[in-house]
Amino acid sequence: MKEYSPDKKGLSTLQLLIIMAASLISAAALLFIPILSVSYIVAFSISAIALFLAFIYFPMLFKTIKYLVTDNEIIRTSGVFIKSHQSIRFSAIQYYALISSPFSKHTGMNFIVFFVYGGQQRLIFLNKKDADEILAVSSANSRKVEEI
C-alpha cells in the first residue's frame, strides 16, 4: 500500500498558465471593448477570478488530492468544498491512457485515465516517476488477477 499525491510542479505550471491566460483576456477586453468603464470591469473581474483560482482554490485542491494504491485497488480522494472518494479494483480495469505533456518531468503534467466498466478514474498532475510506478503496479496486479 502506497500513497501518492500530485506534483507541486504541476501547481506552479497551472498557476503560470492561468495568470498568462487572464492577462491576455484582460488585455483583449481593454483593447476591443469600446466602452472604457465596461472594459475595466471585465478586466478586473477576469483578474480577480484568475487570482482566486491560481492562489487560493488550486493550492487547496492540490492539498486534498491523494491516491492510495493497495494490492487490489486504487483509491482517489479529492475535493475542496465537496469531498469525493473513488475506488476501482485492478480486475475491473479494461485499459488505461497515459497523457504526458512536453517536458512533463519539469511541468508535472502527467495524467493517467483508467477506463473501467461503466466509468473512468483520472489520476491528475502526477510526476513521471509516480505515473510509471502506478502503471507498473496496476498492470502487474491485473495480470495476477487474470492468472487466477
Short mmCIF file of N, CA and C in Angstrom, two decimals:
data_model
loop_
_atom_site.label_atom_id
_atom_site.label_comp_id
_atom_site.label_asym_id
_atom_site.label_seq_id
_atom_site.Cartn_x
_atom_site.Cartn_y
_atom_site.Cartn_z
N MET A 1 0.86 -1.17 0.00
CA MET A 1 0.00 0.00 0.00
C MET A 1 0.91 1.24 0.00
N LYS A 2 0.69 2.11 -0.99
CA LYS A 2 1.49 3.31 -1.11
C LYS A 2 0.59 4.48 -1.46
N GLU A 3 0.92 5.64 -0.89
CA GLU A 3 0.13 6.85 -1.13
C GLU A 3 0.91 7.80 -2.03
N TYR A 4 0.20 8.35 -3.03
CA TYR A 4 0.78 9.31 -3.95
C TYR A 4 0.00 10.61 -3.84
N SER A 5 0.66 11.69 -4.19
CA SER A 5 -0.01 13.00 -4.24
C SER A 5 0.45 13.72 -5.50
N PRO A 6 -0.28 14.76 -5.91
CA PRO A 6 0.10 15.47 -7.13
C PRO A 6 1.45 16.18 -6.99
N ASP A 7 2.10 16.36 -8.11
CA ASP A 7 3.40 17.02 -8.16
C ASP A 7 3.21 18.53 -7.99
N LYS A 8 4.01 19.13 -7.13
CA LYS A 8 3.91 20.57 -6.90
C LYS A 8 4.31 21.39 -8.13
N LYS A 9 5.11 20.78 -9.01
CA LYS A 9 5.46 21.47 -10.25
C LYS A 9 4.22 21.66 -11.12
N GLY A 10 3.27 20.74 -11.01
CA GLY A 10 2.02 20.87 -11.75
C GLY A 10 1.22 22.08 -11.30
N LEU A 11 1.24 22.35 -9.99
CA LEU A 11 0.56 23.54 -9.46
C LEU A 11 1.22 24.81 -9.98
N SER A 12 2.52 24.86 -9.97
CA SER A 12 3.23 26.05 -10.48
C SER A 12 2.94 26.27 -11.96
N THR A 13 2.94 25.20 -12.73
CA THR A 13 2.64 25.31 -14.15
C THR A 13 1.21 25.79 -14.37
N LEU A 14 0.28 25.26 -13.61
CA LEU A 14 -1.12 25.66 -13.72
C LEU A 14 -1.31 27.12 -13.33
N GLN A 15 -0.65 27.56 -12.27
CA GLN A 15 -0.73 28.97 -11.86
C GLN A 15 -0.19 29.89 -12.95
N LEU A 16 0.94 29.51 -13.53
CA LEU A 16 1.53 30.32 -14.60
C LEU A 16 0.60 30.40 -15.81
N LEU A 17 0.01 29.28 -16.20
CA LEU A 17 -0.90 29.27 -17.34
C LEU A 17 -2.15 30.10 -17.08
N ILE A 18 -2.69 30.03 -15.87
CA ILE A 18 -3.88 30.81 -15.53
C ILE A 18 -3.58 32.30 -15.57
N ILE A 19 -2.46 32.71 -15.00
CA ILE A 19 -2.10 34.13 -14.98
C ILE A 19 -1.85 34.64 -16.40
N MET A 20 -1.19 33.84 -17.23
CA MET A 20 -0.94 34.25 -18.61
C MET A 20 -2.25 34.37 -19.39
N ALA A 21 -3.14 33.41 -19.24
CA ALA A 21 -4.42 33.45 -19.96
C ALA A 21 -5.26 34.64 -19.49
N ALA A 22 -5.30 34.88 -18.19
CA ALA A 22 -6.07 36.01 -17.67
C ALA A 22 -5.50 37.34 -18.15
N SER A 23 -4.19 37.44 -18.22
CA SER A 23 -3.56 38.67 -18.72
C SER A 23 -3.92 38.92 -20.17
N LEU A 24 -3.88 37.87 -20.98
CA LEU A 24 -4.23 38.01 -22.39
C LEU A 24 -5.70 38.39 -22.58
N ILE A 25 -6.58 37.76 -21.82
CA ILE A 25 -8.01 38.05 -21.94
C ILE A 25 -8.31 39.46 -21.43
N SER A 26 -7.67 39.86 -20.35
CA SER A 26 -7.87 41.23 -19.83
C SER A 26 -7.36 42.27 -20.81
N ALA A 27 -6.20 42.01 -21.41
CA ALA A 27 -5.67 42.94 -22.41
C ALA A 27 -6.58 43.03 -23.62
N ALA A 28 -7.12 41.89 -24.04
CA ALA A 28 -8.06 41.89 -25.17
C ALA A 28 -9.32 42.66 -24.83
N ALA A 29 -9.80 42.52 -23.60
CA ALA A 29 -11.00 43.25 -23.18
C ALA A 29 -10.74 44.75 -23.19
N LEU A 30 -9.57 45.16 -22.71
CA LEU A 30 -9.24 46.58 -22.69
C LEU A 30 -9.08 47.15 -24.10
N LEU A 31 -8.59 46.32 -25.02
CA LEU A 31 -8.39 46.80 -26.38
C LEU A 31 -9.67 46.81 -27.22
N PHE A 32 -10.49 45.80 -27.06
CA PHE A 32 -11.59 45.62 -28.00
C PHE A 32 -12.97 46.03 -27.50
N ILE A 33 -13.14 46.28 -26.22
CA ILE A 33 -14.44 46.75 -25.73
C ILE A 33 -14.40 48.28 -25.78
N PRO A 34 -15.30 48.87 -26.55
CA PRO A 34 -15.21 50.32 -26.77
C PRO A 34 -15.59 51.17 -25.56
N ILE A 35 -16.42 50.66 -24.68
CA ILE A 35 -16.83 51.44 -23.50
C ILE A 35 -15.79 51.21 -22.41
N LEU A 36 -15.12 52.27 -22.03
CA LEU A 36 -13.97 52.15 -21.12
C LEU A 36 -14.34 51.59 -19.76
N SER A 37 -15.44 52.04 -19.18
CA SER A 37 -15.82 51.54 -17.85
C SER A 37 -16.18 50.06 -17.89
N VAL A 38 -16.83 49.61 -18.94
CA VAL A 38 -17.17 48.18 -19.08
C VAL A 38 -15.90 47.36 -19.26
N SER A 39 -14.96 47.85 -20.04
CA SER A 39 -13.72 47.10 -20.25
C SER A 39 -12.92 46.98 -18.95
N TYR A 40 -12.93 48.03 -18.12
CA TYR A 40 -12.25 47.95 -16.82
C TYR A 40 -12.94 46.93 -15.91
N ILE A 41 -14.25 46.91 -15.91
CA ILE A 41 -14.99 45.94 -15.08
C ILE A 41 -14.70 44.52 -15.52
N VAL A 42 -14.71 44.29 -16.83
CA VAL A 42 -14.42 42.95 -17.36
C VAL A 42 -12.99 42.54 -17.02
N ALA A 43 -12.04 43.40 -17.23
CA ALA A 43 -10.64 43.09 -16.95
C ALA A 43 -10.41 42.83 -15.46
N PHE A 44 -11.03 43.65 -14.61
CA PHE A 44 -10.90 43.45 -13.17
C PHE A 44 -11.53 42.13 -12.74
N SER A 45 -12.70 41.81 -13.28
CA SER A 45 -13.38 40.56 -12.92
C SER A 45 -12.57 39.34 -13.33
N ILE A 46 -12.04 39.36 -14.53
CA ILE A 46 -11.22 38.24 -15.01
C ILE A 46 -9.96 38.10 -14.16
N SER A 47 -9.35 39.21 -13.82
CA SER A 47 -8.13 39.17 -12.99
C SER A 47 -8.44 38.64 -11.59
N ALA A 48 -9.55 39.05 -11.01
CA ALA A 48 -9.93 38.60 -9.67
C ALA A 48 -10.21 37.10 -9.67
N ILE A 49 -10.92 36.63 -10.67
CA ILE A 49 -11.22 35.19 -10.77
C ILE A 49 -9.93 34.39 -10.95
N ALA A 50 -9.04 34.87 -11.80
CA ALA A 50 -7.77 34.18 -12.04
C ALA A 50 -6.91 34.13 -10.77
N LEU A 51 -6.85 35.22 -10.05
CA LEU A 51 -6.07 35.23 -8.81
C LEU A 51 -6.67 34.29 -7.76
N PHE A 52 -8.00 34.26 -7.66
CA PHE A 52 -8.65 33.33 -6.73
C PHE A 52 -8.33 31.89 -7.11
N LEU A 53 -8.47 31.56 -8.39
CA LEU A 53 -8.19 30.19 -8.83
C LEU A 53 -6.73 29.81 -8.62
N ALA A 54 -5.83 30.70 -9.04
CA ALA A 54 -4.41 30.37 -9.02
C ALA A 54 -3.80 30.31 -7.62
N PHE A 55 -4.26 31.18 -6.72
CA PHE A 55 -3.57 31.27 -5.43
C PHE A 55 -4.40 30.83 -4.23
N ILE A 56 -5.67 30.51 -4.43
CA ILE A 56 -6.49 30.03 -3.31
C ILE A 56 -7.07 28.65 -3.61
N TYR A 57 -7.85 28.55 -4.70
CA TYR A 57 -8.57 27.31 -4.96
C TYR A 57 -7.64 26.15 -5.34
N PHE A 58 -6.78 26.34 -6.35
CA PHE A 58 -5.94 25.24 -6.80
C PHE A 58 -4.92 24.78 -5.74
N PRO A 59 -4.30 25.65 -4.95
CA PRO A 59 -3.46 25.14 -3.87
C PRO A 59 -4.24 24.32 -2.84
N MET A 60 -5.47 24.74 -2.54
CA MET A 60 -6.30 23.94 -1.62
C MET A 60 -6.65 22.60 -2.24
N LEU A 61 -6.94 22.59 -3.54
CA LEU A 61 -7.27 21.34 -4.24
C LEU A 61 -6.08 20.39 -4.25
N PHE A 62 -4.90 20.92 -4.53
CA PHE A 62 -3.71 20.07 -4.58
C PHE A 62 -3.40 19.45 -3.22
N LYS A 63 -3.75 20.14 -2.12
CA LYS A 63 -3.52 19.58 -0.79
C LYS A 63 -4.47 18.43 -0.49
N THR A 64 -5.65 18.42 -1.11
CA THR A 64 -6.64 17.39 -0.78
C THR A 64 -6.56 16.16 -1.67
N ILE A 65 -5.90 16.25 -2.81
CA ILE A 65 -5.84 15.10 -3.73
C ILE A 65 -4.84 14.08 -3.20
N LYS A 66 -5.30 12.86 -3.04
CA LYS A 66 -4.46 11.74 -2.60
C LYS A 66 -4.84 10.51 -3.41
N TYR A 67 -3.84 9.72 -3.77
CA TYR A 67 -4.06 8.45 -4.47
C TYR A 67 -3.44 7.35 -3.62
N LEU A 68 -4.24 6.38 -3.25
CA LEU A 68 -3.78 5.27 -2.44
C LEU A 68 -3.84 4.00 -3.29
N VAL A 69 -2.68 3.38 -3.51
CA VAL A 69 -2.61 2.17 -4.32
C VAL A 69 -2.37 1.00 -3.37
N THR A 70 -3.36 0.09 -3.29
CA THR A 70 -3.25 -1.10 -2.46
C THR A 70 -2.98 -2.31 -3.36
N ASP A 71 -3.03 -3.49 -2.79
CA ASP A 71 -2.80 -4.70 -3.57
C ASP A 71 -3.93 -4.97 -4.55
N ASN A 72 -5.15 -4.54 -4.22
CA ASN A 72 -6.31 -4.87 -5.05
C ASN A 72 -6.95 -3.69 -5.76
N GLU A 73 -6.70 -2.46 -5.28
CA GLU A 73 -7.45 -1.33 -5.83
C GLU A 73 -6.66 -0.03 -5.76
N ILE A 74 -7.21 0.97 -6.45
CA ILE A 74 -6.69 2.33 -6.41
C ILE A 74 -7.80 3.22 -5.86
N ILE A 75 -7.48 3.99 -4.82
CA ILE A 75 -8.46 4.87 -4.19
C ILE A 75 -8.02 6.31 -4.41
N ARG A 76 -8.94 7.11 -4.93
CA ARG A 76 -8.68 8.53 -5.17
C ARG A 76 -9.55 9.35 -4.24
N THR A 77 -8.93 10.27 -3.50
CA THR A 77 -9.64 11.17 -2.60
C THR A 77 -9.32 12.60 -3.01
N SER A 78 -10.36 13.44 -3.16
CA SER A 78 -10.12 14.83 -3.55
C SER A 78 -11.33 15.67 -3.19
N GLY A 79 -11.17 16.97 -3.37
CA GLY A 79 -12.27 17.90 -3.17
C GLY A 79 -11.96 18.99 -2.18
N VAL A 80 -12.32 20.21 -2.53
CA VAL A 80 -12.11 21.35 -1.64
C VAL A 80 -13.37 21.58 -0.82
N PHE A 81 -14.47 21.79 -1.50
CA PHE A 81 -15.73 22.06 -0.82
C PHE A 81 -16.56 20.80 -0.64
N ILE A 82 -16.51 19.92 -1.63
CA ILE A 82 -17.23 18.65 -1.57
C ILE A 82 -16.19 17.54 -1.71
N LYS A 83 -16.07 16.71 -0.69
CA LYS A 83 -15.08 15.63 -0.70
C LYS A 83 -15.59 14.47 -1.56
N SER A 84 -14.68 13.89 -2.32
CA SER A 84 -15.02 12.79 -3.21
C SER A 84 -14.05 11.64 -2.98
N HIS A 85 -14.58 10.43 -2.91
CA HIS A 85 -13.77 9.21 -2.78
C HIS A 85 -14.18 8.29 -3.92
N GLN A 86 -13.19 7.80 -4.66
CA GLN A 86 -13.45 6.92 -5.78
C GLN A 86 -12.45 5.79 -5.73
N SER A 87 -12.92 4.57 -5.87
CA SER A 87 -12.01 3.44 -5.88
C SER A 87 -12.37 2.51 -7.03
N ILE A 88 -11.34 1.90 -7.59
CA ILE A 88 -11.54 0.89 -8.62
C ILE A 88 -10.65 -0.30 -8.31
N ARG A 89 -11.15 -1.46 -8.63
CA ARG A 89 -10.36 -2.68 -8.48
C ARG A 89 -9.52 -2.88 -9.74
N PHE A 90 -8.34 -3.47 -9.54
CA PHE A 90 -7.48 -3.74 -10.69
C PHE A 90 -8.15 -4.69 -11.67
N SER A 91 -8.96 -5.60 -11.16
CA SER A 91 -9.63 -6.56 -12.04
C SER A 91 -10.67 -5.90 -12.94
N ALA A 92 -11.14 -4.70 -12.60
CA ALA A 92 -12.16 -4.01 -13.39
C ALA A 92 -11.57 -3.13 -14.49
N ILE A 93 -10.26 -2.91 -14.46
CA ILE A 93 -9.64 -2.03 -15.45
C ILE A 93 -9.63 -2.71 -16.81
N GLN A 94 -10.25 -2.04 -17.79
CA GLN A 94 -10.23 -2.55 -19.15
C GLN A 94 -8.97 -2.10 -19.88
N TYR A 95 -8.68 -0.80 -19.81
CA TYR A 95 -7.47 -0.25 -20.40
C TYR A 95 -7.19 1.10 -19.76
N TYR A 96 -6.05 1.67 -20.06
CA TYR A 96 -5.68 2.96 -19.49
C TYR A 96 -5.10 3.86 -20.57
N ALA A 97 -5.07 5.14 -20.29
CA ALA A 97 -4.42 6.12 -21.16
C ALA A 97 -3.47 6.94 -20.30
N LEU A 98 -2.23 7.06 -20.72
CA LEU A 98 -1.24 7.91 -20.07
C LEU A 98 -1.08 9.15 -20.93
N ILE A 99 -1.36 10.30 -20.36
CA ILE A 99 -1.28 11.57 -21.07
C ILE A 99 -0.15 12.37 -20.45
N SER A 100 0.85 12.69 -21.27
CA SER A 100 2.00 13.46 -20.80
C SER A 100 2.19 14.68 -21.69
N SER A 101 2.55 15.78 -21.07
CA SER A 101 2.82 16.99 -21.83
C SER A 101 4.30 17.01 -22.20
N PRO A 102 4.66 17.87 -23.16
CA PRO A 102 6.09 18.05 -23.42
C PRO A 102 6.78 18.56 -22.14
N PHE A 103 7.96 18.11 -21.91
CA PHE A 103 8.73 18.47 -20.71
C PHE A 103 7.96 18.09 -19.43
N SER A 104 7.29 16.94 -19.46
CA SER A 104 6.45 16.55 -18.32
C SER A 104 7.25 16.30 -17.05
N LYS A 105 8.54 16.04 -17.16
CA LYS A 105 9.36 15.90 -15.96
C LYS A 105 9.45 17.23 -15.20
N HIS A 106 9.42 18.32 -15.95
CA HIS A 106 9.59 19.65 -15.34
C HIS A 106 8.26 20.33 -15.04
N THR A 107 7.19 19.94 -15.74
CA THR A 107 5.90 20.61 -15.56
C THR A 107 4.95 19.86 -14.64
N GLY A 108 5.15 18.56 -14.44
CA GLY A 108 4.24 17.79 -13.61
C GLY A 108 2.91 17.52 -14.28
N MET A 109 2.86 17.63 -15.59
CA MET A 109 1.62 17.43 -16.33
C MET A 109 1.56 16.00 -16.87
N ASN A 110 1.35 15.05 -16.00
CA ASN A 110 1.16 13.65 -16.36
C ASN A 110 -0.17 13.20 -15.79
N PHE A 111 -0.97 12.59 -16.62
CA PHE A 111 -2.30 12.16 -16.23
C PHE A 111 -2.48 10.70 -16.62
N ILE A 112 -3.12 9.93 -15.75
CA ILE A 112 -3.49 8.55 -16.07
C ILE A 112 -5.00 8.47 -16.00
N VAL A 113 -5.60 7.90 -17.03
CA VAL A 113 -7.04 7.67 -17.04
C VAL A 113 -7.24 6.17 -17.13
N PHE A 114 -7.85 5.59 -16.08
CA PHE A 114 -8.20 4.18 -16.08
C PHE A 114 -9.65 4.04 -16.53
N PHE A 115 -9.86 3.27 -17.56
CA PHE A 115 -11.21 3.03 -18.06
C PHE A 115 -11.69 1.70 -17.50
N VAL A 116 -12.81 1.75 -16.80
CA VAL A 116 -13.39 0.56 -16.17
C VAL A 116 -14.81 0.38 -16.69
N TYR A 117 -15.42 -0.71 -16.30
CA TYR A 117 -16.78 -1.00 -16.74
C TYR A 117 -17.71 0.12 -16.29
N GLY A 118 -18.21 0.90 -17.23
CA GLY A 118 -19.17 1.94 -16.91
C GLY A 118 -18.61 3.25 -16.40
N GLY A 119 -17.31 3.46 -16.47
CA GLY A 119 -16.78 4.72 -15.98
C GLY A 119 -15.28 4.84 -16.19
N GLN A 120 -14.71 5.80 -15.50
CA GLN A 120 -13.28 6.03 -15.58
C GLN A 120 -12.78 6.71 -14.31
N GLN A 121 -11.51 6.56 -14.08
CA GLN A 121 -10.87 7.22 -12.94
C GLN A 121 -9.66 7.96 -13.45
N ARG A 122 -9.56 9.24 -13.10
CA ARG A 122 -8.45 10.08 -13.55
C ARG A 122 -7.50 10.35 -12.39
N LEU A 123 -6.24 10.10 -12.62
CA LEU A 123 -5.19 10.45 -11.68
C LEU A 123 -4.44 11.61 -12.33
N ILE A 124 -4.54 12.80 -11.73
CA ILE A 124 -4.06 14.01 -12.39
C ILE A 124 -2.82 14.58 -11.71
N PHE A 125 -2.01 15.28 -12.51
CA PHE A 125 -0.84 16.03 -12.06
C PHE A 125 0.18 15.16 -11.31
N LEU A 126 0.45 13.98 -11.84
CA LEU A 126 1.46 13.10 -11.25
C LEU A 126 2.83 13.44 -11.81
N ASN A 127 3.87 13.18 -11.02
CA ASN A 127 5.18 13.30 -11.64
C ASN A 127 5.45 12.02 -12.42
N LYS A 128 6.41 12.07 -13.31
CA LYS A 128 6.65 10.97 -14.26
C LYS A 128 6.96 9.66 -13.55
N LYS A 129 7.77 9.72 -12.51
CA LYS A 129 8.16 8.52 -11.77
C LYS A 129 6.95 7.86 -11.11
N ASP A 130 6.10 8.66 -10.46
CA ASP A 130 4.91 8.12 -9.81
C ASP A 130 3.94 7.52 -10.82
N ALA A 131 3.77 8.17 -11.97
CA ALA A 131 2.88 7.66 -13.00
C ALA A 131 3.38 6.30 -13.50
N ASP A 132 4.67 6.18 -13.73
CA ASP A 132 5.24 4.90 -14.18
C ASP A 132 5.08 3.82 -13.12
N GLU A 133 5.27 4.19 -11.85
CA GLU A 133 5.09 3.23 -10.75
C GLU A 133 3.66 2.74 -10.67
N ILE A 134 2.71 3.64 -10.74
CA ILE A 134 1.30 3.27 -10.65
C ILE A 134 0.91 2.35 -11.80
N LEU A 135 1.39 2.66 -13.00
CA LEU A 135 1.08 1.81 -14.15
C LEU A 135 1.71 0.44 -14.02
N ALA A 136 2.92 0.38 -13.49
CA ALA A 136 3.58 -0.91 -13.29
C ALA A 136 2.82 -1.75 -12.27
N VAL A 137 2.40 -1.14 -11.17
CA VAL A 137 1.65 -1.86 -10.14
C VAL A 137 0.31 -2.31 -10.67
N SER A 138 -0.37 -1.45 -11.40
CA SER A 138 -1.70 -1.81 -11.90
C SER A 138 -1.63 -2.91 -12.94
N SER A 139 -0.64 -2.87 -13.83
CA SER A 139 -0.54 -3.92 -14.84
C SER A 139 -0.10 -5.24 -14.21
N ALA A 140 0.80 -5.18 -13.22
CA ALA A 140 1.22 -6.41 -12.55
C ALA A 140 0.06 -7.03 -11.78
N ASN A 141 -0.72 -6.21 -11.09
CA ASN A 141 -1.84 -6.75 -10.31
C ASN A 141 -3.00 -7.20 -11.21
N SER A 142 -3.21 -6.56 -12.33
CA SER A 142 -4.28 -7.01 -13.22
C SER A 142 -3.90 -8.32 -13.89
N ARG A 143 -2.61 -8.54 -14.18
CA ARG A 143 -2.17 -9.82 -14.72
C ARG A 143 -2.31 -10.92 -13.67
N LYS A 144 -2.03 -10.57 -12.40
CA LYS A 144 -2.17 -11.53 -11.32
C LYS A 144 -3.62 -12.01 -11.22
N VAL A 145 -4.55 -11.08 -11.36
CA VAL A 145 -5.98 -11.40 -11.27
C VAL A 145 -6.38 -12.29 -12.44
N GLU A 146 -5.84 -12.02 -13.66
CA GLU A 146 -6.19 -12.81 -14.83
C GLU A 146 -5.66 -14.23 -14.72
N GLU A 147 -4.53 -14.44 -14.06
CA GLU A 147 -3.94 -15.77 -13.94
C GLU A 147 -4.70 -16.65 -12.98
N ILE A 148 -5.41 -16.05 -12.04
CA ILE A 148 -6.13 -16.84 -11.03
C ILE A 148 -7.30 -17.52 -11.59
#
